[in-house]
Coordinates of C-alpha atoms in Angstrom, one line a residue:
Chain A
V1 CA 0.0 0.0 0.0
T2 CA 2.8 2.4 0.9
K3 CA 4.5 1.8 -2.5
Q4 CA 1.3 2.7 -4.3
K5 CA 1.0 5.9 -2.3
E6 CA 4.5 6.8 -3.1
E7 CA 4.0 6.3 -6.7
E8 CA 0.9 8.4 -6.6
E9 CA 2.8 11.1 -4.9
D10 CA 5.5 11.0 -7.5
E11 CA 2.9 11.4 -10.2
D12 CA 1.4 14.3 -8.3
E13 CA 4.7 15.9 -8.0
E14 CA 5.4 15.5 -11.7
G15 CA 2.1 17.1 -12.4
A16 CA 2.8 19.9 -10.1
L17 CA 6.2 20.5 -11.7
K18 CA 4.8 20.7 -15.2
W19 CA 4.5 24.4 -15.1
K20 CA 8.2 24.6 -14.6
E21 CA 8.9 23.2 -18.0
N22 CA 10.3 25.5 -20.6
L23 CA 10.4 28.3 -18.1
Q24 CA 13.0 30.1 -20.0
L25 CA 11.1 29.9 -23.2
K26 CA 7.9 31.2 -21.5
A27 CA 9.8 34.0 -19.9
S28 CA 11.4 35.1 -23.1
Q29 CA 8.0 35.0 -24.8
A30 CA 6.4 37.1 -22.1
F31 CA 9.3 39.5 -22.4
L32 CA 8.8 39.9 -26.1
R33 CA 5.0 40.4 -25.6
Q34 CA 5.7 43.1 -23.1
Q35 CA 8.2 44.7 -25.5
E36 CA 5.6 44.8 -28.2
S37 CA 2.9 46.3 -26.0
A38 CA 5.3 48.9 -24.4
P39 CA 3.0 51.9 -24.3
N40 CA 3.7 54.6 -26.8
L41 CA 4.5 57.3 -24.3
R42 CA 3.6 60.1 -26.6
K43 CA 0.1 58.7 -27.1
L44 CA -0.2 58.2 -23.3
V45 CA 0.6 61.8 -22.6
Y46 CA -1.1 63.6 -25.4
G47 CA -3.6 60.9 -26.3
S48 CA -6.6 61.7 -28.4
V49 CA -9.1 64.2 -27.0
V50 CA -12.0 62.1 -28.1
E51 CA -11.3 59.4 -25.6
V52 CA -11.7 61.7 -22.7
E53 CA -15.2 62.8 -23.3
D54 CA -17.2 59.5 -23.2
D55 CA -19.2 59.8 -20.0
E56 CA -21.4 62.6 -21.3
D57 CA -24.7 60.7 -21.7
E58 CA -26.7 60.9 -18.5
E59 CA -29.5 58.4 -17.7
E60 CA -32.8 59.9 -16.8
L61 CA -35.4 58.2 -14.6
G62 CA -39.0 58.9 -15.4
G63 CA -37.9 62.1 -17.1
L64 CA -37.5 63.7 -13.8
F65 CA -34.4 62.6 -12.0
R66 CA -30.9 62.3 -13.3
V67 CA -28.7 59.4 -12.3
S68 CA -25.7 61.0 -10.7
R69 CA -22.6 58.9 -11.1
P70 CA -19.6 59.3 -8.8
Q71 CA -16.5 60.5 -10.6
N72 CA -14.5 57.5 -9.5
N73 CA -14.3 56.0 -13.0
K74 CA -12.9 59.1 -14.5
R75 CA -9.4 58.9 -15.9
F76 CA -8.0 61.1 -13.2
Q77 CA -9.5 62.7 -10.2
A78 CA -10.3 66.2 -10.9
N79 CA -10.2 67.3 -7.3
D80 CA -7.1 65.4 -6.2
L81 CA -4.3 66.7 -4.1
D82 CA -2.1 69.1 -6.2
S83 CA 1.4 68.0 -5.3
S84 CA 4.5 67.4 -7.4
H85 CA 5.7 64.6 -5.2
F86 CA 6.2 61.3 -7.1
H87 CA 5.5 58.4 -4.9
P88 CA 8.0 55.5 -5.0
D89 CA 7.3 52.2 -6.7
T90 CA 6.2 49.9 -3.8
T91 CA 7.3 46.8 -5.6
H92 CA 11.0 47.8 -5.1
N93 CA 12.4 46.3 -1.9
W94 CA 15.6 48.1 -1.2
D95 CA 16.7 45.6 1.4
L96 CA 17.4 43.0 -1.3
E97 CA 20.9 42.7 -2.7
E98 CA 19.4 42.3 -6.1
M99 CA 17.8 45.7 -6.0
L100 CA 21.0 47.3 -4.8
N101 CA 22.9 45.7 -7.6
S102 CA 20.5 47.1 -10.2
I103 CA 21.9 50.6 -9.6
R104 CA 25.6 49.9 -8.8
D105 CA 26.8 51.5 -12.1
C106 CA 25.1 54.8 -11.3
F107 CA 27.9 55.6 -8.9
V108 CA 31.5 56.4 -9.6
T109 CA 32.4 53.2 -7.6
G110 CA 30.5 51.1 -10.2
K111 CA 31.7 49.8 -13.6
W112 CA 32.8 52.4 -16.2
E113 CA 32.1 52.3 -19.9
E114 CA 35.0 51.7 -22.2
G115 CA 36.7 54.9 -23.2
Q116 CA 35.7 56.6 -20.0
D117 CA 37.9 56.9 -17.0
A118 CA 37.5 57.9 -13.4
A119 CA 40.2 60.5 -13.9
Chain B
M1 CA -3.4 86.3 -27.7
A2 CA -5.2 87.4 -24.6
S3 CA -8.6 87.0 -26.2
E4 CA -8.4 83.2 -26.0
G5 CA -9.4 81.6 -22.7
L6 CA -9.0 78.1 -21.4
S7 CA -11.4 76.2 -19.2
Y8 CA -10.8 73.4 -16.7
D9 CA -12.6 71.3 -14.2
G10 CA -11.6 70.7 -10.6
C11 CA -8.9 71.9 -8.3
N12 CA -6.2 69.4 -9.2
F13 CA -3.1 70.9 -10.9
F14 CA -4.3 74.3 -9.8
R15 CA -0.9 75.9 -9.7
Q16 CA 0.1 74.6 -13.1
R17 CA -2.9 76.2 -14.7
L18 CA -2.5 79.6 -13.0
V19 CA 1.3 79.7 -13.6
L20 CA 1.0 78.8 -17.3
S21 CA -1.9 81.2 -17.6
T22 CA 0.3 84.0 -16.2
L23 CA 3.2 83.2 -18.5
S24 CA 1.2 82.8 -21.6
G25 CA -1.2 85.7 -20.9
K26 CA -4.2 83.4 -21.6
R27 CA -7.2 83.7 -19.4
V28 CA -8.3 80.7 -17.5
K29 CA -11.5 79.5 -15.9
I30 CA -11.6 76.7 -13.4
K31 CA -15.0 75.2 -12.7
N32 CA -16.4 72.6 -10.4
I33 CA -13.9 73.1 -7.7
R34 CA -14.8 70.4 -5.1
S35 CA -18.4 71.0 -6.1
K36 CA -19.6 67.6 -5.0
E37 CA -17.9 67.7 -1.6
D38 CA -19.5 68.6 1.7
D39 CA -17.2 71.5 2.0
P40 CA -17.2 72.9 -1.5
G41 CA -15.0 75.5 -3.1
L42 CA -11.5 76.8 -2.8
R43 CA -9.5 76.0 0.3
E44 CA -7.6 78.6 2.4
F45 CA -4.2 77.6 0.9
E46 CA -5.5 78.0 -2.6
A47 CA -6.8 81.5 -1.7
S48 CA -3.5 82.2 -0.2
F49 CA -1.8 81.1 -3.4
I50 CA -4.0 83.4 -5.5
R51 CA -3.1 86.3 -3.2
L52 CA 0.6 85.6 -3.7
L53 CA 0.1 85.5 -7.5
D54 CA -1.7 88.8 -7.2
K55 CA 1.2 90.3 -5.3
V56 CA 3.8 89.5 -7.9
T57 CA 1.7 90.6 -10.8
N58 CA 0.2 93.9 -11.8
G59 CA -3.3 94.3 -13.0
S60 CA -4.5 90.7 -12.6
R61 CA -8.2 90.2 -12.6
I62 CA -9.5 87.4 -10.3
E63 CA -13.1 86.5 -9.9
I64 CA -14.5 83.8 -7.6
N65 CA -18.1 82.9 -7.3
Q66 CA -19.9 82.9 -3.9
T67 CA -19.4 79.2 -3.1
G68 CA -15.8 79.3 -4.4
T69 CA -16.4 76.6 -6.9
V70 CA -15.6 78.7 -10.0
L71 CA -12.5 80.8 -10.5
F72 CA -11.8 83.1 -13.3
Y73 CA -8.3 84.4 -13.7
Q74 CA -7.0 87.0 -16.2
P75 CA -3.3 87.4 -15.7
G76 CA -1.7 90.8 -15.5
L77 CA 2.0 91.7 -16.0
L78 CA 4.6 89.9 -14.0
Y79 CA 6.0 92.7 -11.9
G80 CA 8.1 91.1 -9.2
G81 CA 10.0 93.4 -6.8
S82 CA 9.9 93.0 -3.0
V83 CA 7.1 90.8 -1.9
E84 CA 6.1 89.5 1.6
H85 CA 3.6 86.7 2.0
E86 CA 2.1 84.8 4.8
C87 CA 1.7 81.3 3.3
N88 CA -1.3 79.5 4.7
P89 CA 0.1 76.6 6.9
Q90 CA -2.3 74.0 5.3
R91 CA 0.5 73.6 2.8
S92 CA 4.2 74.2 3.2
I93 CA 6.1 77.0 1.6
G94 CA 7.3 74.6 -1.1
Y95 CA 3.8 74.7 -2.5
Y96 CA 4.0 78.4 -3.1
L97 CA 7.7 78.5 -3.9
E98 CA 7.4 76.0 -6.7
A99 CA 5.3 78.5 -8.6
L100 CA 7.7 81.4 -7.8
L101 CA 10.6 79.3 -9.2
M102 CA 8.7 79.0 -12.4
L103 CA 7.8 82.7 -12.6
G104 CA 10.9 84.3 -11.0
A105 CA 13.0 84.9 -14.1
F106 CA 10.2 86.5 -16.1
M107 CA 9.5 89.4 -13.9
K108 CA 9.8 93.1 -14.7
T109 CA 12.1 93.8 -11.7
P110 CA 14.1 91.2 -9.8
L111 CA 12.0 89.3 -7.3
K112 CA 12.7 89.3 -3.6
A113 CA 10.1 87.2 -1.9
T114 CA 9.9 86.7 1.8
L115 CA 7.6 83.7 2.5
R116 CA 6.5 82.8 6.0
G117 CA 4.8 79.6 7.1
V118 CA 5.6 75.9 7.2
T119 CA 9.1 75.2 5.8
N120 CA 9.0 71.4 6.0
D121 CA 6.1 69.0 5.7
R122 CA 5.3 65.7 4.0
T123 CA 3.0 66.8 1.2
D124 CA 5.2 69.2 -0.7
P125 CA 8.9 69.5 -1.6
T126 CA 10.5 71.2 1.3
V127 CA 12.5 74.4 1.0
D128 CA 15.7 72.5 1.7
L129 CA 15.1 70.1 -1.3
L130 CA 14.2 73.0 -3.7
K131 CA 17.3 74.9 -2.6
S132 CA 19.6 72.0 -3.4
T133 CA 17.9 70.8 -6.6
A134 CA 15.8 73.4 -8.3
L135 CA 18.3 76.2 -8.1
P136 CA 21.2 74.3 -9.7
L137 CA 18.8 73.1 -12.4
M138 CA 17.8 76.7 -13.1
K139 CA 21.4 77.7 -13.4
K140 CA 21.8 75.3 -16.3
F141 CA 19.2 77.4 -18.2
G142 CA 21.2 80.6 -17.6
I143 CA 19.3 81.8 -14.6
D144 CA 22.1 82.5 -12.1
G145 CA 24.5 85.2 -11.0
E146 CA 24.4 87.4 -8.0
G147 CA 21.1 87.6 -6.2
F148 CA 20.0 84.1 -7.1
E149 CA 19.5 82.6 -3.7
L150 CA 17.1 80.7 -1.5
K151 CA 17.8 81.2 2.2
V152 CA 16.1 79.4 5.1
V153 CA 16.0 82.1 7.8
K154 CA 13.8 80.3 10.3
R155 CA 12.6 76.8 10.3
G156 CA 8.9 76.1 10.9
M157 CA 7.6 72.5 11.1
A158 CA 4.0 71.5 10.4
P159 CA 1.4 72.1 11.6
G160 CA 2.3 75.3 13.4
G161 CA 4.8 76.8 11.0
G162 CA 6.5 80.0 11.9
G163 CA 9.3 79.5 9.4
E164 CA 10.7 82.0 7.0
V165 CA 12.6 81.8 3.7
V166 CA 13.8 84.5 1.4
F167 CA 14.0 83.8 -2.4
T168 CA 15.7 86.2 -4.6
C169 CA 15.8 85.8 -8.4
P170 CA 17.4 87.8 -11.2
V171 CA 15.5 88.7 -14.3
R172 CA 16.3 87.1 -17.7
R173 CA 15.3 88.3 -21.2
T174 CA 15.8 84.9 -22.8
I175 CA 16.3 81.4 -21.5
R176 CA 19.2 79.3 -22.7
P177 CA 18.3 75.9 -24.4
I178 CA 19.8 72.8 -22.8
Q179 CA 21.2 69.4 -23.8
L180 CA 21.0 67.3 -20.7
T181 CA 21.3 63.7 -22.1
D182 CA 23.9 62.2 -19.9
P183 CA 23.7 62.6 -16.1
G184 CA 27.1 61.0 -15.5
K185 CA 28.0 58.9 -12.4
I186 CA 27.1 60.0 -8.9
K187 CA 30.2 61.3 -7.2
R188 CA 29.0 62.3 -3.8
I189 CA 26.0 62.5 -1.6
R190 CA 25.2 65.5 0.6
G191 CA 22.3 66.1 2.9
V192 CA 20.8 68.1 5.7
A193 CA 19.3 66.5 8.8
Y194 CA 17.3 69.2 10.5
S195 CA 15.6 69.3 13.9
A196 CA 13.6 72.0 15.6
R197 CA 12.2 72.0 19.1
V198 CA 13.4 68.5 19.7
S199 CA 16.7 67.2 21.1
P200 CA 19.6 68.0 18.8
Q201 CA 20.6 64.4 19.2
M202 CA 17.7 63.5 16.8
A203 CA 19.6 64.8 13.8
N204 CA 22.7 62.7 14.7
R205 CA 20.6 59.6 15.0
I206 CA 19.1 60.3 11.5
V207 CA 22.6 60.8 10.0
D208 CA 24.0 57.5 11.4
S209 CA 21.2 55.4 10.0
A210 CA 21.1 57.0 6.6
R211 CA 24.9 56.6 6.2
G212 CA 24.6 53.0 7.1
I213 CA 22.7 52.3 3.9
L214 CA 24.4 54.8 1.5
N215 CA 27.9 53.8 2.5
Q216 CA 27.3 50.6 0.5
F217 CA 27.7 52.6 -2.6
L218 CA 29.9 55.6 -1.9
P219 CA 32.5 56.8 0.6
D220 CA 31.9 60.5 -0.1
I221 CA 28.9 61.2 2.0
Y222 CA 28.4 64.2 4.2
I223 CA 25.2 65.0 6.0
Y224 CA 25.1 68.3 7.8
T225 CA 23.1 68.6 10.9
D226 CA 21.0 71.7 11.3
H227 CA 19.5 72.4 14.6
M228 CA 17.7 75.7 15.0
K229 CA 17.0 77.2 18.4
G230 CA 14.8 79.7 20.0
A231 CA 13.0 82.1 17.8
N232 CA 14.4 80.5 14.6
S233 CA 12.8 77.1 15.3
G234 CA 9.2 77.9 14.6
K235 CA 6.1 76.8 16.5
S236 CA 6.0 73.0 16.2
P237 CA 8.5 70.3 17.0
G238 CA 9.8 68.0 14.3
F239 CA 12.8 66.7 12.4
G240 CA 13.6 65.4 8.9
L241 CA 16.3 64.6 6.3
T242 CA 17.0 65.8 2.8
L243 CA 19.5 63.8 0.7
V244 CA 21.0 64.9 -2.6
A245 CA 23.1 62.9 -4.9
E246 CA 25.4 64.9 -7.2
T247 CA 26.7 63.5 -10.5
L248 CA 29.9 64.3 -12.3
N249 CA 28.0 66.3 -14.9
G250 CA 26.3 68.4 -12.3
C251 CA 22.9 66.8 -12.1
F252 CA 21.1 66.4 -8.8
L253 CA 18.8 63.7 -7.6
S254 CA 17.1 64.0 -4.3
A255 CA 14.9 62.4 -1.7
E256 CA 13.5 63.6 1.6
M257 CA 11.4 62.6 4.5
T258 CA 9.9 64.6 7.4
S259 CA 8.6 63.4 10.8
T260 CA 4.9 63.2 11.2
P261 CA 3.4 66.5 12.4
Q262 CA 2.7 66.7 16.1
G263 CA -0.6 65.2 17.0
Q264 CA -1.2 63.6 13.6
G265 CA -0.6 59.9 13.2
D266 CA 2.1 57.7 14.7
P267 CA 5.4 59.3 15.6
V268 CA 8.5 58.1 13.7
L269 CA 11.8 57.1 15.1
P270 CA 14.7 59.1 13.7
E271 CA 16.6 55.8 12.8
D272 CA 13.6 54.6 10.7
L273 CA 13.3 58.0 9.1
G274 CA 17.0 58.0 8.1
R275 CA 16.9 54.5 6.7
N276 CA 13.7 55.1 4.8
C277 CA 14.9 58.3 3.4
A278 CA 18.1 56.7 2.2
K279 CA 16.0 54.0 0.5
L280 CA 14.0 56.8 -1.2
L281 CA 17.2 58.2 -2.6
L282 CA 18.1 54.8 -4.0
E283 CA 14.6 54.7 -5.6
E284 CA 15.3 58.1 -7.1
V285 CA 18.7 56.9 -8.4
H286 CA 16.9 53.9 -9.9
R287 CA 14.5 56.2 -11.7
G288 CA 17.5 58.3 -12.7
G289 CA 17.8 60.9 -15.4
C290 CA 19.3 64.3 -15.4
V291 CA 16.5 66.0 -13.4
D292 CA 14.9 64.5 -10.3
S293 CA 11.3 63.6 -10.2
T294 CA 10.2 66.7 -8.3
N295 CA 11.7 69.2 -10.7
Q296 CA 10.7 67.5 -14.0
S297 CA 8.0 70.1 -14.7
L298 CA 10.3 73.0 -13.9
A299 CA 12.8 71.7 -16.4
L300 CA 10.1 71.2 -19.1
L301 CA 8.7 74.6 -18.5
L302 CA 12.1 76.3 -19.0
M303 CA 12.7 74.2 -22.1
T304 CA 9.3 75.4 -23.5
L305 CA 10.1 79.0 -22.8
G306 CA 13.6 78.8 -24.2
Q307 CA 14.9 80.3 -27.4
Q308 CA 13.7 78.8 -30.7
D309 CA 16.2 76.0 -30.5
V310 CA 16.2 72.3 -29.7
S311 CA 16.4 71.3 -26.1
K312 CA 16.9 67.8 -24.9
V313 CA 16.6 66.3 -21.4
L314 CA 16.8 62.8 -20.1
L315 CA 14.4 62.0 -17.3
G316 CA 13.4 59.1 -15.2
P317 CA 9.8 57.8 -15.6
L318 CA 7.4 60.7 -15.9
S319 CA 5.4 61.5 -12.8
P320 CA 1.6 61.9 -13.1
Y321 CA 2.1 65.5 -12.2
T322 CA 4.6 65.9 -15.1
I323 CA 2.3 64.1 -17.6
E324 CA -0.5 66.6 -16.8
F325 CA 2.0 69.4 -17.0
L326 CA 2.9 68.3 -20.5
R327 CA -0.7 68.4 -21.5
H328 CA -1.1 71.9 -20.0
I329 CA 2.0 73.1 -21.9
R330 CA 0.3 72.0 -25.1
D331 CA -2.9 73.8 -24.1
F332 CA -1.2 77.1 -23.3
F333 CA 1.9 77.2 -25.6
Q334 CA 0.9 74.7 -28.4
I335 CA 4.2 72.9 -27.8
M336 CA 4.5 69.1 -27.9
F337 CA 7.6 67.2 -26.9
K338 CA 9.0 64.2 -28.7
I339 CA 9.0 61.4 -26.1
E340 CA 11.3 58.4 -26.5
V341 CA 11.9 55.6 -24.1
Q342 CA 15.5 54.5 -23.5
K343 CA 15.9 51.0 -22.3
P344 CA 19.1 50.3 -20.4
L345 CA 21.6 48.0 -22.1
E346 CA 21.7 44.4 -21.0
D347 CA 24.8 44.4 -18.8
E348 CA 24.2 47.9 -17.5
R349 CA 23.2 48.3 -13.9
K350 CA 21.7 51.7 -14.1
G351 CA 18.2 51.3 -12.8
G352 CA 15.0 51.5 -14.9
D353 CA 13.9 52.8 -18.2
K354 CA 14.6 56.5 -19.0
V355 CA 12.7 58.9 -21.0
L356 CA 14.3 61.3 -23.5
L357 CA 12.3 64.5 -24.2
T358 CA 13.1 66.7 -27.1
G359 CA 11.3 70.0 -27.8
V360 CA 11.8 73.3 -29.5
G361 CA 11.3 76.4 -27.3
V362 CA 8.7 79.0 -28.2
G363 CA 11.3 81.8 -28.2
Y364 CA 9.7 83.5 -25.3
S365 CA 11.3 86.8 -24.6
N366 CA 10.6 88.7 -21.4
I367 CA 8.8 91.8 -22.5
N368 CA 8.3 92.8 -18.9
K369 CA 12.0 93.3 -18.3
T370 CA 13.0 97.0 -18.1
L371 CA 15.7 98.1 -20.5
K372 CA 18.7 99.7 -19.0

């Protein structure tokens, strides 16, 4: 009975590990997908004016009352706090060595490009 | 030019709209200011901002409806001169100063503004940060020389305030175009750890913990401690830290953190504040670029108002505030920037994607300036 169980477990494990197959391939595909869909910044900033004005139609109830919709679904909050502070990306954990390594070359102590010198 | 007017909804990006209106001479109408809220209309600090704008201009027309939900502003001439202003303590002096930095060089006579209020709080860039980043940035555009200074005379922490800063700015006829495409490597980090109405030891504790993190990257770190006493320390207790990383090409990246105002929220330990602020600086380095995230819009404005020549600047990711500012520049000056994303090379360890903005200035010349 124990042998059977073990075998079953092995199979289970194999099943569970299936998602790990071709990880590198999947990752590279995902990366390429993301590259393709990298937002065109100019379009993001300047956009087309038509897109903004879409919530204009207002529903009427019994010809008397208008349905008032909260402005939450607007593209940006019109009455938000007016501040130039740019809040940090919360996914960055600066306790990790990996994160610290990602900016090493920004400092004079990091690696220099060829043809440049600390002097 | 003055016959056209622009219309906006809501109080967000309030200062951008009024500043750009003043510089372009276009009238602006802002409607629906907090119209759906229990307490509708303009806040005290916005009214205070309008009063400051009225002080530095001559002949501005400002109309506000009874509930304060609609504002009409017709800009006058930028006059400048000696101005004193009590900044409403709901927002720190940085809120008001950011606008003066944008307007300063375009006055008729050199500006000398004495601003009183809260010098350091958590919502806006503090005066220390603007002093160490915005001023060097403006120098790159040719706004410098004698009488270009920002001095913290008295410190005033939130919520009480009681601080005082003096900003003097010379007048320029034209603005020099810039080519800031390579920030260079960071050679040193400087900072100010300030404390007011608390033990001077607080500042030392902040310095130690911040250095602990930053020393992993650089040996050249110096953080000054600034402890103001007596009449110069304002009305509320508090402490904080401003860190600035300087690159070989003279670009400045900054981060800052201030203690929670007395009686609002959980108190912070100086050690935590120092560490978190150091991490914020690393975040800012990761974003990178030649201009730090707080001053992106100032740089873009001066590029817009430059001579009719190409200007280029490399920035980190655009902040939401900057994106809106770009839209407003298009509205007021009909200038659109070319925006390109620069991905870092594979073996480069220089943080995230950068954005290169290229634009041609409108050839703005300061007609207000008196001829000598």
